[in-house]
Amino acid sequence: HLANELDPDSDQEEVLENIRKCAFNQIAVRGSAIHFKKFVVEFAGYLSQLRQNTSRGILGFIEKDIEEHYMDNLSLKSFGETYFINSAYLGQIFKKKFQVSFKDYLNNYRIERAAELLIRTDHKIYIIAELVGYNNLDYFTNKFVSIKGKTPLQYRRKFRNHF
């Protein structure tokens, strides 16, 4: 049941085989506390490995969700609810994998999409801000400047002057 909670797609036959192979018949059935402790430690290691594999899978799904829905209101809390994982823990493993916080990753992704739109379209800047998920133009401009070092208008002009 623990393995299934960590990974609903886990192969239950594989889990049971691992228990049989690892220790249960050879160690736990012997009955001593030392043997049972050894079994529990080995099985905990197996569950930990399952959890790590699951976390990597979840991060892949989240990365894909960001690519497809970056313009929506995304949060660690909503991803935690979607993938049945604690949002604080999710934030930790996200930062470990991507080397930035979830919020910074999302802002960087949105600003990169905005930069593409500034170059490829003639949309007004407030329209581009809304298209990439920012409802507040000032906040968008501040984020754009902090990431790109120029205002959206300066960025558009600079790029277009190169061609």
Tab-separated table of C-alpha atoms in Angstrom, residues 36-141:
chain	number	residue	atom	x	y	z
A	36	PHE	CA	12.644	-7.347	11.288
A	37	LYS	CA	14.525	-4.045	11.619
A	38	LYS	CA	16.824	-5.082	8.762
A	39	PHE	CA	13.787	-5.897	6.618
A	40	VAL	CA	12.161	-2.534	7.406
A	41	VAL	CA	15.362	-0.619	6.576
A	42	GLU	CA	15.773	-2.449	3.251
A	43	PHE	CA	12.135	-1.921	2.317
A	44	ALA	CA	12.320	1.767	3.315
A	45	GLY	CA	15.245	2.120	0.920
A	46	TYR	CA	13.175	0.539	-1.820
A	47	LEU	CA	10.264	2.924	-1.106
A	48	SER	CA	12.660	5.866	-1.094
A	49	GLN	CA	13.908	4.840	-4.528
A	50	LEU	CA	10.309	4.604	-5.762
A	51	ARG	CA	9.590	8.070	-4.372
A	52	GLN	CA	12.631	9.577	-6.114
A	53	ASN	CA	11.565	8.070	-9.424
A	54	THR	CA	8.037	9.373	-8.867
A	55	SER	CA	9.292	12.863	-8.009
A	56	ARG	CA	11.339	13.007	-11.210
A	57	GLY	CA	8.266	11.929	-13.145
A	58	ILE	CA	6.108	14.541	-11.472
A	59	LEU	CA	8.667	17.262	-12.251
A	60	GLY	CA	8.551	16.219	-15.898
A	61	PHE	CA	4.764	16.535	-15.888
A	62	ILE	CA	4.989	19.931	-14.186
A	63	GLU	CA	7.556	21.145	-16.698
A	64	LYS	CA	5.232	20.101	-19.528
A	65	ASP	CA	2.253	21.734	-17.795
A	66	ILE	CA	4.198	24.994	-17.510
A	67	GLU	CA	5.064	24.897	-21.218
A	68	GLU	CA	1.423	24.372	-22.146
A	69	HIS	CA	-0.295	26.552	-19.509
A	70	TYR	CA	2.260	29.191	-18.497
A	71	MET	CA	-0.293	31.918	-19.127
A	72	ASP	CA	-2.644	30.488	-16.496
A	73	ASN	CA	-2.558	30.996	-12.748
A	74	LEU	CA	-0.059	28.271	-11.790
A	75	SER	CA	1.175	27.542	-8.289
A	76	LEU	CA	3.009	24.892	-6.329
A	77	LYS	CA	-0.154	24.446	-4.295
A	78	SER	CA	-2.237	23.617	-7.362
A	79	PHE	CA	0.443	21.260	-8.699
A	80	GLY	CA	0.691	19.629	-5.277
A	81	GLU	CA	-3.053	19.022	-5.291
A	82	THR	CA	-2.954	17.718	-8.861
A	83	TYR	CA	-0.081	15.306	-8.260
A	84	PHE	CA	-0.851	14.439	-4.612
A	85	ILE	CA	2.419	15.754	-3.222
A	86	ASN	CA	3.108	18.256	-0.459
A	87	SER	CA	3.655	21.701	-2.012
A	88	ALA	CA	6.586	22.532	0.281
A	89	TYR	CA	8.333	19.285	-0.650
A	90	LEU	CA	7.501	19.915	-4.296
A	91	GLY	CA	9.135	23.342	-4.056
A	92	GLN	CA	12.273	21.766	-2.611
A	93	ILE	CA	12.647	19.108	-5.301
A	94	PHE	CA	11.767	21.640	-8.008
A	95	LYS	CA	14.550	23.966	-6.871
A	96	LYS	CA	16.973	21.069	-6.592
A	97	LYS	CA	16.304	19.996	-10.169
A	98	PHE	CA	16.024	23.397	-11.885
A	99	GLN	CA	18.366	25.419	-9.634
A	100	VAL	CA	15.737	28.169	-9.257
A	101	SER	CA	12.518	28.488	-7.327
A	102	PHE	CA	9.239	27.583	-9.012
A	103	LYS	CA	8.191	31.244	-9.079
A	104	ASP	CA	11.459	32.344	-10.723
A	105	TYR	CA	11.257	29.487	-13.227
A	106	LEU	CA	7.698	30.464	-14.170
A	107	ASN	CA	8.578	34.173	-14.449
A	108	ASN	CA	11.631	33.391	-16.614
A	109	TYR	CA	9.541	31.150	-18.849
A	110	ARG	CA	6.824	33.786	-19.239
A	111	ILE	CA	9.339	36.549	-19.993
A	112	GLU	CA	11.026	34.392	-22.659
A	113	ARG	CA	7.640	33.838	-24.316
A	114	ALA	CA	6.940	37.587	-24.061
A	115	ALA	CA	10.307	38.370	-25.688
A	116	GLU	CA	9.395	36.086	-28.594
A	117	LEU	CA	6.037	37.814	-28.997
A	118	LEU	CA	7.663	41.260	-28.879
A	119	ILE	CA	9.893	40.239	-31.767
A	120	ARG	CA	7.404	38.271	-33.850
A	121	THR	CA	4.255	40.372	-33.428
A	122	ASP	CA	3.097	43.954	-33.370
A	123	HIS	CA	0.838	43.379	-30.359
A	124	LYS	CA	0.741	46.152	-27.824
A	125	ILE	CA	2.818	45.466	-24.740
A	126	TYR	CA	-0.161	45.198	-22.390
A	127	ILE	CA	-1.661	42.555	-24.719
A	128	ILE	CA	1.591	40.561	-24.651
A	129	ALA	CA	1.683	40.849	-20.855
A	130	GLU	CA	-1.814	39.360	-20.655
A	131	LEU	CA	-0.996	36.650	-23.208
A	132	VAL	CA	1.883	35.374	-21.086
A	133	GLY	CA	-0.020	35.470	-17.800
A	134	TYR	CA	0.515	38.924	-16.289
A	135	ASN	CA	-2.562	40.986	-15.433
A	136	ASN	CA	-0.544	43.885	-14.058
A	137	LEU	CA	1.453	45.765	-16.714
A	138	ASP	CA	3.775	47.425	-14.169
A	139	TYR	CA	4.632	44.070	-12.602
A	140	PHE	CA	5.248	42.596	-16.053
A	141	THR	CA	7.507	45.499	-17.028
